[in-house]
Each structure stands twice: as C-alpha cells, then as structure tokens.
Short mmCIF file of C-alpha atoms in Angstrom, two decimals:
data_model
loop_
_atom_site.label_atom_id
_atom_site.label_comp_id
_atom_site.label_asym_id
_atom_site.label_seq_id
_atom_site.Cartn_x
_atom_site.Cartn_y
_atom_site.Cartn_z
CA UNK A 1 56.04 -34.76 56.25
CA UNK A 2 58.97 -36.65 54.97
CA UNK A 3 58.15 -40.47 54.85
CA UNK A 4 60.69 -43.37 54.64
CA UNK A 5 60.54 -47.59 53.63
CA UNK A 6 63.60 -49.26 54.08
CA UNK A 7 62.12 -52.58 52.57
CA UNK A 8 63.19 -55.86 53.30
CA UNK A 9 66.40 -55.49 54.99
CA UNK A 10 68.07 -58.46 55.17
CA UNK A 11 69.65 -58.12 58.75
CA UNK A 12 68.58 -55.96 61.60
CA UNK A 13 70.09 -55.47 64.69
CA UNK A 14 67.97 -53.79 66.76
CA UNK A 15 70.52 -53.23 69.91
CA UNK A 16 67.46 -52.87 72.60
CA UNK A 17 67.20 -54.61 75.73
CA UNK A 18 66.27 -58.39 74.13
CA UNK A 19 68.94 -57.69 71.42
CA UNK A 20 66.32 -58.19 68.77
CA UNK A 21 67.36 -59.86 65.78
CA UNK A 22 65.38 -59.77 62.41
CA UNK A 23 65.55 -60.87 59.04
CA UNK A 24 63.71 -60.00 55.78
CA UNK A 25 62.15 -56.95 57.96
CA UNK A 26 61.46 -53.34 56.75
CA UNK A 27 61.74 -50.02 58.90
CA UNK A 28 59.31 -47.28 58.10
CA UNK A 29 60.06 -43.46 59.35
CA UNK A 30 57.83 -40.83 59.38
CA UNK A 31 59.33 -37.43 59.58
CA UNK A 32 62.53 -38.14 62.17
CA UNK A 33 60.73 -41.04 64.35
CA UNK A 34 60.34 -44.97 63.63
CA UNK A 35 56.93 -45.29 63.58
CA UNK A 36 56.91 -49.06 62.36
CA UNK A 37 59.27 -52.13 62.10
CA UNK A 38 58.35 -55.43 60.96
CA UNK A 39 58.03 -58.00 57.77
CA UNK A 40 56.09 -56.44 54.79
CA UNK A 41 54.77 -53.43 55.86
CA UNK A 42 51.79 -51.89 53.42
CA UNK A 43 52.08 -48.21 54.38
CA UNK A 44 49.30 -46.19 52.34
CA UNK A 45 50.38 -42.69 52.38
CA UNK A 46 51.73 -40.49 49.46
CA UNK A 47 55.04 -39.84 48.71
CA UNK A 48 57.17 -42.46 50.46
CA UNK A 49 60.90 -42.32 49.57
CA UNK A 50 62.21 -45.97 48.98
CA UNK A 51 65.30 -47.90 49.62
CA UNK A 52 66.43 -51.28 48.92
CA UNK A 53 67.38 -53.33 52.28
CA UNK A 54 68.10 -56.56 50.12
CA UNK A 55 71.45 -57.89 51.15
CA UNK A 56 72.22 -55.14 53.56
CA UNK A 57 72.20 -54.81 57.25
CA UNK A 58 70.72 -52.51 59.98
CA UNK A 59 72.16 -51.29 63.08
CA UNK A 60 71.15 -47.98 64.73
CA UNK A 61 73.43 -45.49 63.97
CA UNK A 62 77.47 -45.43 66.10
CA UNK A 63 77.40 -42.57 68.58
CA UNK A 64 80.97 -41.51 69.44
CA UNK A 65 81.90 -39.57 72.43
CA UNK A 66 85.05 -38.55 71.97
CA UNK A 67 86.14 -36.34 69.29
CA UNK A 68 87.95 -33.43 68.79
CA UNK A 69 86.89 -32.42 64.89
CA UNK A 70 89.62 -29.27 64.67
CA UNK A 71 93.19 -31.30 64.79
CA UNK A 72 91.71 -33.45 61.37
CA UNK A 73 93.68 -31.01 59.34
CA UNK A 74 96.87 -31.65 61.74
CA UNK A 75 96.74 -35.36 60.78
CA UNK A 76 99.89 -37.97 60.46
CA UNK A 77 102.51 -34.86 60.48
CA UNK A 78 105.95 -36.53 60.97
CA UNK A 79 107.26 -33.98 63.64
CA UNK A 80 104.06 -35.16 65.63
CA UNK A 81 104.00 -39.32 64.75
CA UNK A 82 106.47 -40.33 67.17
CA UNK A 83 105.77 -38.27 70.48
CA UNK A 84 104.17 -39.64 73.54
CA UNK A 85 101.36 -37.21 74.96
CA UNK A 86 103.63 -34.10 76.22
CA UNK A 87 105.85 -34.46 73.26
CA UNK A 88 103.05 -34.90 71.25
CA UNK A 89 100.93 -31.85 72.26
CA UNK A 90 104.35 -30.08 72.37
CA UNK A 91 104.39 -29.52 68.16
CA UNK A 92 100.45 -29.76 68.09
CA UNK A 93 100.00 -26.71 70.12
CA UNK A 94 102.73 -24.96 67.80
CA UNK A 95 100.44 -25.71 64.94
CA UNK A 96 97.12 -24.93 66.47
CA UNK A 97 98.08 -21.54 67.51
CA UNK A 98 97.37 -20.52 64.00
CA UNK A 99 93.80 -21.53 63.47
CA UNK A 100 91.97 -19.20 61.71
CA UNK A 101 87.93 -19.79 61.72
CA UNK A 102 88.26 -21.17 58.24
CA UNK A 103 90.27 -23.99 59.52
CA UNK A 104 88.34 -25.22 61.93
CA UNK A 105 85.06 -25.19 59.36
CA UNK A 106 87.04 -27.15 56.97
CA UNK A 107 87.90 -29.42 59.88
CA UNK A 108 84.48 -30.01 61.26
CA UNK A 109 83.69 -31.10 57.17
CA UNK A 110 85.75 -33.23 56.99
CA UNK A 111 85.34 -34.70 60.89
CA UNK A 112 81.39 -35.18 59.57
CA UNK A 113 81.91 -36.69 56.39
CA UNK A 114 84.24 -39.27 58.00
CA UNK A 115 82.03 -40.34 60.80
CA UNK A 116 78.71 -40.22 58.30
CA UNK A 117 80.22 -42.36 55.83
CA UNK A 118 81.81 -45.26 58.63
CA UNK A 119 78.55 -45.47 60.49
CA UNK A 120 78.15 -42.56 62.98
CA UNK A 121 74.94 -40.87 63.30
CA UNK A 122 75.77 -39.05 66.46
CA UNK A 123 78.77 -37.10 67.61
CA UNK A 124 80.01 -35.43 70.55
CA UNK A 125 83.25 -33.05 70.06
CA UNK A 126 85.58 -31.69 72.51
CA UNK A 127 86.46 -28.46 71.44
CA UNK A 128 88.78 -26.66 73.85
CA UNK A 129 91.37 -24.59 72.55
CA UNK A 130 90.63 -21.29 71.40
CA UNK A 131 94.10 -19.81 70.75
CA UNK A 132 94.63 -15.42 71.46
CA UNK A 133 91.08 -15.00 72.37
CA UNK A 134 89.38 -16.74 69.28
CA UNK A 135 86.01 -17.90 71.16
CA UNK A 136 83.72 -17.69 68.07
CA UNK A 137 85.34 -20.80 66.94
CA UNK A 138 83.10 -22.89 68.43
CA UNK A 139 80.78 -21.41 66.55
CA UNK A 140 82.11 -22.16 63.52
CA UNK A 141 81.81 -26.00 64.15
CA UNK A 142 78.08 -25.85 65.32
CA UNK A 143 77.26 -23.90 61.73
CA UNK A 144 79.34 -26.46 59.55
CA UNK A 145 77.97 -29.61 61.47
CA UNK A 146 74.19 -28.61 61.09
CA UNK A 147 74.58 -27.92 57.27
CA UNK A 148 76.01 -31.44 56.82
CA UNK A 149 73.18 -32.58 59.45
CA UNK A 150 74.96 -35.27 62.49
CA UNK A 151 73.40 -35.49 65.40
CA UNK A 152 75.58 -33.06 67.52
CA UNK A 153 76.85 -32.95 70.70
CA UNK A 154 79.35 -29.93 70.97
CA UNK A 155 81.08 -29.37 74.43
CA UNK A 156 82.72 -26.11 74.79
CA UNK A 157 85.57 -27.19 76.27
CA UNK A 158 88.49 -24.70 77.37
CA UNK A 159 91.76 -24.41 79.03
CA UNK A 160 92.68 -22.01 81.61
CA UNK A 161 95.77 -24.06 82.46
CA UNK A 162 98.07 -26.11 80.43
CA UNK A 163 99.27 -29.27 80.68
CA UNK A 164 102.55 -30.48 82.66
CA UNK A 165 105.47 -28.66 81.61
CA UNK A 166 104.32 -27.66 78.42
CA UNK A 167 104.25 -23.93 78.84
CA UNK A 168 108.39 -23.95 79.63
CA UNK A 169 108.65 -25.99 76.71
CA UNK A 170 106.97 -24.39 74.24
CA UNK A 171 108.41 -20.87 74.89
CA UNK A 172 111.94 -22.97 75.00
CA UNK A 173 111.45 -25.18 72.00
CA UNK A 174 108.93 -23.01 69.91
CA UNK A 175 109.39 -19.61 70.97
CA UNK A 176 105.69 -19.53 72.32
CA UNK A 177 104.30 -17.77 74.69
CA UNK A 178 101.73 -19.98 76.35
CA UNK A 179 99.72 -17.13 78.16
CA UNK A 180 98.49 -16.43 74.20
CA UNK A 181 96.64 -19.87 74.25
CA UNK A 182 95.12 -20.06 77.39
CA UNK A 183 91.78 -18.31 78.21
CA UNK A 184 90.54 -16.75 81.40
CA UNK A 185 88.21 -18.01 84.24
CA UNK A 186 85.94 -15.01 83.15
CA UNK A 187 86.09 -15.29 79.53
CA UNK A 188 85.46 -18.93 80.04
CA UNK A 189 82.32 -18.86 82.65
CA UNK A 190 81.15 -16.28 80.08
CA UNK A 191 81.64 -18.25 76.65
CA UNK A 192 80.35 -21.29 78.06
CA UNK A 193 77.15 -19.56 78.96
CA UNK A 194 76.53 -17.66 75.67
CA UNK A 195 77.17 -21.09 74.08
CA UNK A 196 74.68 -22.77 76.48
CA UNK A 197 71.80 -20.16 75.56
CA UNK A 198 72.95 -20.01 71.59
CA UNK A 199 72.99 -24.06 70.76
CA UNK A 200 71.62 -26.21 73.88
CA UNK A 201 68.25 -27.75 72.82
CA UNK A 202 67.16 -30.50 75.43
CA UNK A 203 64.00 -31.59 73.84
CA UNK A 204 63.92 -34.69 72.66
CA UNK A 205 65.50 -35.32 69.27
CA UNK A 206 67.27 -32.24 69.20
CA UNK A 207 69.79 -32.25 66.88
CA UNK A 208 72.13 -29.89 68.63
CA UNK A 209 73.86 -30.14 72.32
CA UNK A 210 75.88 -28.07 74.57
CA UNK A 211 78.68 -29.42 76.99
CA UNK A 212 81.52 -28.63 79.06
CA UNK A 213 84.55 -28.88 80.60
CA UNK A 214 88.11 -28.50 81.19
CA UNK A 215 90.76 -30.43 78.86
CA UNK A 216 92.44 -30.96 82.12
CA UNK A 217 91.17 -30.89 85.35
CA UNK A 218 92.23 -27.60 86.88
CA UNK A 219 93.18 -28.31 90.63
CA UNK A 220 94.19 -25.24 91.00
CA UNK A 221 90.04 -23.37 90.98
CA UNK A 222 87.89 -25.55 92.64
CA UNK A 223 85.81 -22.33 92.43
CA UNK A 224 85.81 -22.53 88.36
CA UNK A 225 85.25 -26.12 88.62
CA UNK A 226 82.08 -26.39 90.60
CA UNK A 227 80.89 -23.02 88.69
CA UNK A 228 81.35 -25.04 85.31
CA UNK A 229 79.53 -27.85 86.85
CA UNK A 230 76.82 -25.69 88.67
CA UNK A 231 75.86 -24.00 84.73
CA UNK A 232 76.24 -27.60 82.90
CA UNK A 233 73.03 -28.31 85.41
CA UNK A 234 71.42 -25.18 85.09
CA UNK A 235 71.23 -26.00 81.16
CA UNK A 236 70.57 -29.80 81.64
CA UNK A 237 73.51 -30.55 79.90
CA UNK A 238 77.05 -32.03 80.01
CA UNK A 239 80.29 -31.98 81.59
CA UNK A 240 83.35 -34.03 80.53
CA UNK A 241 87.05 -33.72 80.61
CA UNK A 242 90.24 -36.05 79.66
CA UNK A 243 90.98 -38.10 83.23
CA UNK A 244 93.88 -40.73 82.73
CA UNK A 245 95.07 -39.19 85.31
CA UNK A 246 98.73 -38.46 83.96
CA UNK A 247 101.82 -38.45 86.86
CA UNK A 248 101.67 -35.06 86.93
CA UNK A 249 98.05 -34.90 87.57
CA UNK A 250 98.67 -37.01 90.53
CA UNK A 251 101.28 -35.53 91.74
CA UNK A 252 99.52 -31.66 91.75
CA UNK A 253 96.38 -33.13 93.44
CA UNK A 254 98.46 -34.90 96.38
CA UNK A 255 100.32 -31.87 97.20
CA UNK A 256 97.47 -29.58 97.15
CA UNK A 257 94.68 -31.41 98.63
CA UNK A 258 96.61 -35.24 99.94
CA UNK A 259 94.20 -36.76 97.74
CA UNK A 260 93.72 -38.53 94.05
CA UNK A 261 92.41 -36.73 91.43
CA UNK A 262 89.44 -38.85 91.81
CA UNK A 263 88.67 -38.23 94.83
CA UNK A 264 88.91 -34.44 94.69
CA UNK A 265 86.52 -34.72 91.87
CA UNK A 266 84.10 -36.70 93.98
CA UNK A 267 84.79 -34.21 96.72
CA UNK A 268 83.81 -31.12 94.69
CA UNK A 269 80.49 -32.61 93.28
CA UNK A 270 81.97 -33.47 89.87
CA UNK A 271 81.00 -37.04 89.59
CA UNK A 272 77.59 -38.21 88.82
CA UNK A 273 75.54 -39.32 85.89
CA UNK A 274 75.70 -35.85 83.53
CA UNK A 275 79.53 -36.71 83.90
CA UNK A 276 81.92 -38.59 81.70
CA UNK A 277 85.71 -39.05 81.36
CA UNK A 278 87.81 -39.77 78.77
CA UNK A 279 90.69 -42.17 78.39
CA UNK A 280 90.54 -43.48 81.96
CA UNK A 281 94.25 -45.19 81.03
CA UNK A 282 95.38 -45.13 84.69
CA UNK A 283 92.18 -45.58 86.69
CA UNK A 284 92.85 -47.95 90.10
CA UNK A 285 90.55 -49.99 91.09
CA UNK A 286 89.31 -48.27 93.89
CA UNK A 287 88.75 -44.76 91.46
CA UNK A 288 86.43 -47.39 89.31
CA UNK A 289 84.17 -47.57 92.37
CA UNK A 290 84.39 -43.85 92.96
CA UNK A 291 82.59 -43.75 89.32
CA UNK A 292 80.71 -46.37 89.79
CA UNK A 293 79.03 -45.17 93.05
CA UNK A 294 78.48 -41.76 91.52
CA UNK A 295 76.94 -43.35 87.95
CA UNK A 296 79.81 -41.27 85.81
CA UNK A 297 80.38 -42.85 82.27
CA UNK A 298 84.07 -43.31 80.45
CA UNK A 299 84.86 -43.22 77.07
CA UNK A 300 87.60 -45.30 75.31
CA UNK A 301 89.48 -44.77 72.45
CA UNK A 302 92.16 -47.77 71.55
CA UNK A 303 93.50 -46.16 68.44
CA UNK A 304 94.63 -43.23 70.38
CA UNK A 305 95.53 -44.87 73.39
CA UNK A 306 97.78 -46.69 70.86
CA UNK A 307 99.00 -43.78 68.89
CA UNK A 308 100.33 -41.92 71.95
CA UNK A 309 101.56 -45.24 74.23
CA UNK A 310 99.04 -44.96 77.34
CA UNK A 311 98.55 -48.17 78.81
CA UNK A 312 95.33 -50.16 78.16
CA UNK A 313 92.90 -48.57 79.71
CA UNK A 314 90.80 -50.85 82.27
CA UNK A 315 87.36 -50.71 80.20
CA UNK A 316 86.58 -54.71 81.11
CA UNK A 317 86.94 -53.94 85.16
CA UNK A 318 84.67 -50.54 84.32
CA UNK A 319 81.99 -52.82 82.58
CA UNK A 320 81.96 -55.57 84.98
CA UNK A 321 81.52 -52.67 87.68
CA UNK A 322 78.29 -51.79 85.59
CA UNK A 323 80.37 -48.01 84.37
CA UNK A 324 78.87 -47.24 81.06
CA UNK A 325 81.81 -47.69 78.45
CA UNK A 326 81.39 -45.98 75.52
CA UNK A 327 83.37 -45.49 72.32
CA UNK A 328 84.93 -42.11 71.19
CA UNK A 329 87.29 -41.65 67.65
CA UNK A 330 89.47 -39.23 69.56
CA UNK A 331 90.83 -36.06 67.54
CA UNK A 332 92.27 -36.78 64.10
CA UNK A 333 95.41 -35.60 65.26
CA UNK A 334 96.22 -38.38 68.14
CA UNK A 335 94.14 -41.23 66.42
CA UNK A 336 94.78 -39.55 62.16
CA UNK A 337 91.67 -41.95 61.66
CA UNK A 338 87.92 -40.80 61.99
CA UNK A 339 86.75 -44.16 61.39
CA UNK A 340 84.01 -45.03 63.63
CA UNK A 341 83.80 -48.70 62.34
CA UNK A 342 87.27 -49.53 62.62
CA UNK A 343 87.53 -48.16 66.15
CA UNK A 344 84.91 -50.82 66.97
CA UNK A 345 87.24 -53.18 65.91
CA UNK A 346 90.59 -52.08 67.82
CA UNK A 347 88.16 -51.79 70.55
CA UNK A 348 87.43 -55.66 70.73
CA UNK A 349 90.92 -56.45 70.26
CA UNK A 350 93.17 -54.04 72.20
CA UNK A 351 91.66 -55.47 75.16
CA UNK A 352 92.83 -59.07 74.58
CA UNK A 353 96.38 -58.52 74.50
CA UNK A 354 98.19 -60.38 76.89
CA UNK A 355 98.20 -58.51 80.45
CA UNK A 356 96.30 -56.04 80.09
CA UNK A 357 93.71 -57.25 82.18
CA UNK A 358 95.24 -59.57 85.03
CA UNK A 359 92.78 -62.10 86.14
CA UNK A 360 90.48 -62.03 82.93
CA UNK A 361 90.86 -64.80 80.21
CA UNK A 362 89.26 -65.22 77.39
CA UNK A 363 85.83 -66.40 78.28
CA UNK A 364 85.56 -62.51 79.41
CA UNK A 365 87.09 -61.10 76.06
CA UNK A 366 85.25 -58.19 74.41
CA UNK A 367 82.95 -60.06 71.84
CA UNK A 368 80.83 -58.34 68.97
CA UNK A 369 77.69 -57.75 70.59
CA UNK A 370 79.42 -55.82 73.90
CA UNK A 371 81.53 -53.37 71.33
CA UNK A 372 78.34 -52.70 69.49
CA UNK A 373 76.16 -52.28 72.24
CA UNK A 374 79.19 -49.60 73.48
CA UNK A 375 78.96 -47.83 70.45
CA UNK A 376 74.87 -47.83 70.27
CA UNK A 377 73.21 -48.41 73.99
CA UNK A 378 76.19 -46.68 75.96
CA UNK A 379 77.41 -44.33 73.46
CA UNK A 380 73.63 -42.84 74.25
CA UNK A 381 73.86 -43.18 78.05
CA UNK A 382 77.31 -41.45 78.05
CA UNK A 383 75.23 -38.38 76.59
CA UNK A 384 72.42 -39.01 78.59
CA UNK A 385 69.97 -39.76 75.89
CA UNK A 386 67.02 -41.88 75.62
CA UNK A 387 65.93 -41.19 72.50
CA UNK A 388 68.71 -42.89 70.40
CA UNK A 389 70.64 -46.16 70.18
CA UNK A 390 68.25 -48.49 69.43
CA UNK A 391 66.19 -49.31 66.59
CA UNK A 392 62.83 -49.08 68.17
CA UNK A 393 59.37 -47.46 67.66
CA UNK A 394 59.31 -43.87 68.76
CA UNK A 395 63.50 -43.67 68.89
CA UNK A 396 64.58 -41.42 66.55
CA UNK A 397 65.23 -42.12 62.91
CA UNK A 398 69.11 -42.50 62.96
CA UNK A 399 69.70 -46.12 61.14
CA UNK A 400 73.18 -46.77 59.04
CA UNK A 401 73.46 -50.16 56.56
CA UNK A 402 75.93 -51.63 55.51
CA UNK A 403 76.08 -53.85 52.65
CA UNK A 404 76.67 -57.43 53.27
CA UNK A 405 77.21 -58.67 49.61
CA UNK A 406 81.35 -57.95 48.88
CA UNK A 407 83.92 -60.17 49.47
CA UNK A 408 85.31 -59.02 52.60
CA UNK A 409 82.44 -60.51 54.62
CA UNK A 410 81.91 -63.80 52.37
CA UNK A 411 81.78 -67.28 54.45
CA UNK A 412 81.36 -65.11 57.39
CA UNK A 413 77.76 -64.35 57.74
CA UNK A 414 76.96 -67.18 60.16
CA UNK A 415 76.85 -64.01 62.63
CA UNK A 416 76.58 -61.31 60.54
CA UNK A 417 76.73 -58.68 63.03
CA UNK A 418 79.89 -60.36 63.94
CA UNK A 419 81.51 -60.16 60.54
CA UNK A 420 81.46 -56.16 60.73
CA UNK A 421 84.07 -55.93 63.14
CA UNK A 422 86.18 -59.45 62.33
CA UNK A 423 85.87 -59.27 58.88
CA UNK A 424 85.75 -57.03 55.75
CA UNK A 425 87.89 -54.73 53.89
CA UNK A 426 86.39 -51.51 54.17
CA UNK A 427 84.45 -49.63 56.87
CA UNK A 428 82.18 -47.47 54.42
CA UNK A 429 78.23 -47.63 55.27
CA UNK A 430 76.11 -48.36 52.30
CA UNK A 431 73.02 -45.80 53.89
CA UNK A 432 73.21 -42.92 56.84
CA UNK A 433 70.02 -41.69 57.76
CA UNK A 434 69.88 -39.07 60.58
CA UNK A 435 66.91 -37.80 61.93
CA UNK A 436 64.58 -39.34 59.12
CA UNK A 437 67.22 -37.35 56.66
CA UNK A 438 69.22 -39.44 54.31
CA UNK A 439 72.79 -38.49 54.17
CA UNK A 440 74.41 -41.58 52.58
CA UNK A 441 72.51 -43.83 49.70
CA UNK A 442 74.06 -46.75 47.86
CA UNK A 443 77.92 -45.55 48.75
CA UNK A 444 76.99 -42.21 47.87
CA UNK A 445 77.46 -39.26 49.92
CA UNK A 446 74.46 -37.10 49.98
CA UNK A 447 74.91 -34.27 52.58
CA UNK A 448 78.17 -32.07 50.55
CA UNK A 449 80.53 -32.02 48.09
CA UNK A 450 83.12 -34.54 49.24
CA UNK A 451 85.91 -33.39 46.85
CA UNK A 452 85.33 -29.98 47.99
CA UNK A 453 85.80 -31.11 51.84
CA UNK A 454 88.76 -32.71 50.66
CA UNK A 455 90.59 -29.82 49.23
CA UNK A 456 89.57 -27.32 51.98
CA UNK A 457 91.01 -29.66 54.32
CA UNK A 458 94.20 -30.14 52.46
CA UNK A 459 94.69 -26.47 51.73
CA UNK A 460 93.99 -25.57 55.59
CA UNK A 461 96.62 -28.14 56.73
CA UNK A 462 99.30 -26.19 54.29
CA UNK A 463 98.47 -23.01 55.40
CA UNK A 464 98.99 -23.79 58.94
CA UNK A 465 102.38 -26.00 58.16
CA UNK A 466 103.00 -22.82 56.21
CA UNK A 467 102.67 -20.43 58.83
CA UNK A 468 104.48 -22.52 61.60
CA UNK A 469 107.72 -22.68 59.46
CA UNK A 470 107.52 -19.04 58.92
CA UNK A 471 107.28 -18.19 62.40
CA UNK A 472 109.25 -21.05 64.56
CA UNK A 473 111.52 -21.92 61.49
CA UNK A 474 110.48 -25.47 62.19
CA UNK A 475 109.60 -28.04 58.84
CA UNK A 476 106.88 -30.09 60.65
CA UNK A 477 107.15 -31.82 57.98
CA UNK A 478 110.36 -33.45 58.74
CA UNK A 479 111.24 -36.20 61.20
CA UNK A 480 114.03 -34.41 63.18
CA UNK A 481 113.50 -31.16 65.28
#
C-alpha cells in the first residue's frame, strides 16, 4: 500500500464545515484516503514517501464543473476572438467538424495537464459534439484522462438539435451541412447507455464518472429529455446542460408550451439535486427559486462569460438563495485559459463590477473564503460527491500546495489563503496529489511528458486549421471573413 507524509505544512486550509485552519501541521495518506492530520505525526510503517510542506500551503484539491477538454486545440483563433456566442460557435463548429480521434486525445492532454498543474484535482467535461457519427470519441477522452490520472467526471453530452440559426448559417457562410453534425435520438439514448455501463463507477472514490445531457435544451422531445433523465437515475449519475437561457431559447419554449424554459424543465422532472446548469447568465429571479426549490446546482464561469459578452451571471442572488455555485474553466475555446486558479480570481471580481448585482454593496462582495469554498465544498456538491472537497480524515487523498515563498505573495500573508487569489504572479501548484497518487512535486510535472502534450496539441490545431482552409477556403487564421 502506497503511504504518504506531507510534513509540516506551513498552511492548511482544510475547507470543512468549521473552516479549519492549521499551521506547522502534516497530512498522512495511506493508499488514496487521509487517514491522519495533525502536528508531528510519528507514523511507523515502511516505506513512506516524503514531502516537504515547509513554506507551502494546503487546500484540497479545485474541482471544476465545467469544461469542455476538446476545443483546447481551437484556442485564441482570430476568426473566433471577436464573436459573441452564435458568431462564435458559427467558425468553431467549422473547425470541429474535422476532429479526428487523435485530436481530441491530444486535447484531453493538454485539458489535464493544465488543470493538474493550476490546482485541480477533479474535473467534469462536457463533451457533446460528435461530428458524422464519431461516438467513440468520448472514449478517447476517458482513456487519455485515466493515464494522466484526474479525478474524472465525463458527461456524454450530445446534440440532436443545434443552436439558433446556426444550421442556415453555416451551410450559407461555410458551406456546411449541419445534418452531418448532429446525432440522432436513437444513436444518442444508445451511446449514452453504452457509456453509462463502460465508465460509470459510483463507489466511493471512483476515479471515473458518467453524465449527461443536451448542450441545449431540446424543447422540441420532451420524450428524449425525460428518457435522458430517466437513464442518468438508473446509473446514479448526472445530468447537466448549458441554461442561460439565450432569446431564442425563450422565445421556442413560449411558443411551444407558453412557458420559460425553466419552468418546462421543472415541468418535465428535470430539476432536482443530480441536476446542474451552466452559465445561468439570464436567470430571473423567480427561475432562481425554481432551482432552489428543486436543490439543482449552477456552475459559473467569468472568463467565458467575459470572452463571449453574456451578462454577469446572478451567482450572489443564487448563493444567498442557498443554490450551490460552483466553478467551471469552460472549454479552451470560449475561455483559451484552463487555469483553474485564475478563474478563482475573475470569479471574486467579476461580480463586483458596478451593477451587476442591484441592491448588493460591498459588504456582500465575493471574498476569498466563498470562491474557495465554490471551488472545493460546492464544486463537490455540484457532482454530488461526499467524498471530496475537504481535507478531512477518510476524504479522499486529493490535496494541491502551493508554495508561499516567491515574491508575488510577499507582505501578503496576513491571510494567506487570501493572497492566492489577490496576489501572486503565477497560478502553478507546487504539489498535485490525486487519489494518494502524486502528479505534481516541487513544480514538476509527474504524470506525462509535458513537451510532448505540447506538440501534439500544436500539431492537432494545424491540422484542423489546415483542413478547414482546404475545404471552406476560409484562413481562420485571419481577422476578416
């Protein structure tokens, strides 16, 4: 059995109910649990792997639930940087027609090494696009994610309908047939369940997750929707879909059924605690108590919000109607960051600019603590886990440190949890252990070849650039269209 000492850590956030704070405390691990933490532990076994905690500090490792790992090698291409959503999706469907199974391995690499190496210990990733019948690329990200060894949530996500007008435009604009990257209500149903009985493991600690969902809502099949819902219980696991709700969203569910979008969803049974929405940019006040009342939990991601000009999303009314807000990096391709740390950061500030919340000042200002405990506590409630987030006795053995001794967090270590996301000059974790496994020691990455992910990743993106030129004519990588 593997066995673990981080000694004397100098800092240790424990993010559990009291918000324990330690110093000058070690954290021992036996296989993938915390069996001990506490000042000067004497553990007499054989074998126990050692690591330096002087000058560093612990948190339990960021779980981010919102991802999508396969538009990383579609990042900051200048047809794409200036488009609001539509627009946006517009040029990035062009481009992820041509994903081959290679692509979206070197994408999940590099999605991993990212989130390992700024803190993240735990990811969830939306994967729903699976372009002229290529299902076995979910696959491919479950294979590449265990080798590199995060904590995986992977919801097989799909599209049976596309969004807005997107399907005029792209034959228009692209010469794209849409019906080539949309799937079937059959081949979904189908997929979904092979994917369920192939990767779901809902013991405790498992490493590996199944979800799903739409990456719209599809008004259109309540039928598909409920059957979605109906397997994601069947398999205790997960269902989740993007829910600003865009105009044309609102406008398709008020001529169908006279209702909101979140009310149909309550109306269908597809609101309750195995539930959790993404982006929420729109939501009233009166669809926050439709999640509340159900126990459904959001996810927010301000860098993307940002990137694509949605308005702030309401995440201070969804806390203070005790929602679970949780943290997600969003796709490389809408956020071209996976940085788990910074997001943390835009998180506590994009929701103190000036009217974005009427009727909240500062005394109600995100603060260090709340965007941490989002990130930890919330993060695991969003994916309906109990066994990480914290760092307690018998949680799992998922702890990231960061080192406290560099001059971007000098004179600020008065609250040195606090300096993490005010402070500093780099977002890199010093150690990333995942289930008892140490991925990241000292700055150095343990779990692949870094300069290998890097060039994979680089030659996927020209290949794809490559191939859209040859068949649309279009330089993506120009500014003008």
């Amino acid at each position: 059995m593997k066995r673990l000492l981080i000694k004397d850590i100098r800092y240790v956030y424990c993010m559990d109910e009291a918000d324990t704070f330690l110093e000058h405390t070690d954290i021992y691990i036996e296989g993938n649990v915390i069996k001990q933490i506490g000042k000067d532990l004497r553990i007499l076994a054989d074998g126990i792997r050692v690591i330096d905690g002087a000058g560093k500090l612990a948190l339990p490792g960021f779980v981010n639930t919102h991802h999508h790992f396969y538009q990383n090698i579609t990042r900051n291409i200048p047809v794409m940087q200036k488009g609001n959503l539509l627009g946006w999706l517009l040029y990035s469907y062009g481009a992820w027609e041509n994903m081959q199974e290679e692509d979206v391995r070197a994408a999940a690499r590099l999605a991993v090494a990212e989130l390992l190496m700024t803190g993240c210990t735990t990811s969830m990733d939306f994967m729903y696009f699976f372009p002229h019948g290529r299902h076995r690329l979910m696959d491919a990200e479950f294979e590449e994610v265990q080798k590199l060894g995060l904590r995986f949530h992977g919801f097989r996500g799909c599209m049976p309908v596309m969004e807005g007008d997107l399907p005029v435009k792209l034959k228009e604009q692209l010469g794209i047939d849409a019906s080539g990257l949309i799937e079937t209500y059959d081949d979904i149903l189908e997929d979904c369940d092979r994917t369920f009985q192939k990767y779901h493991d809902s013991s405790r600690f498992s490493m590996t997750r199944v979800g799903v969902g739409p990456t719209t809502v599809v008004f259109e099949n309540p039928d598909f929707m409920k059957e979605l819902k109906a397997m994601a219980d069947r398999y205790k696991g997960l269902c989740h879909t993007h829910l600003h709700p865009r105009p044309d969203e609102m406008k398709k569910c008020d001529e169908a059924y006279h209702m909101r979008p979140h009310q149909w969803l309550e109306s269908i049974g597809w609101m309750d605690k195995n539930v959790s929405f993404a982006h929420i940019s729109r939501h009233t006040a009166d669809e926050l108590d439709i999640l509340a009342r159900n126990g459904a939990c959001v996810t927010q991601s301000p860098s993307c919000h940002m990137r694509l000009g949605y308005p702030v999303a309401p995440a201070l009314e969804a806390d203070e109607r005790g929602i679970p807000v949780s943290i997600g990096v969003d796709g490389g391709a809408s956020n071209d960051s996976g940085d788990m740390l910074g997001e943390l950061r835009t998180m506590m500030y994009v929701h103190r600019i000036d009217g974005s919340h009427p009727g909240y000042g500062p005394e109600q200002w995100l603060n260090a603590k709340e965007v941490f405990k989002m990130a930890t506590v919330n993060g695991a409630k969003c994916l309906n886990r109990d066994d990480i987030g914290m760092l307690k006795e018998g949680m799992a053995a998922d702890v990231v440190l960061f080192s406290m001794i560099q001059p971007g967090y000098a004179g600020a270590l008065t609250d040195p949890r606090g300096a993490l996301v005010y402070c500093g000059n780099n977002h890199l974790a010093d150690t990333s252990i995942v289930n008892g496994n140490v991925l990241i020691e000292n700055g150095v990455f343990l779990a692949g070849d870094l300069r290998q992910i890097t060039e994979d990743a680089n030659r996927a993106t020209e290949r794809i650039l490559h191939q859209v030129k040859e068949k649309t004519g279009i330089d993506y990588a120009k500014w003008e269209v």
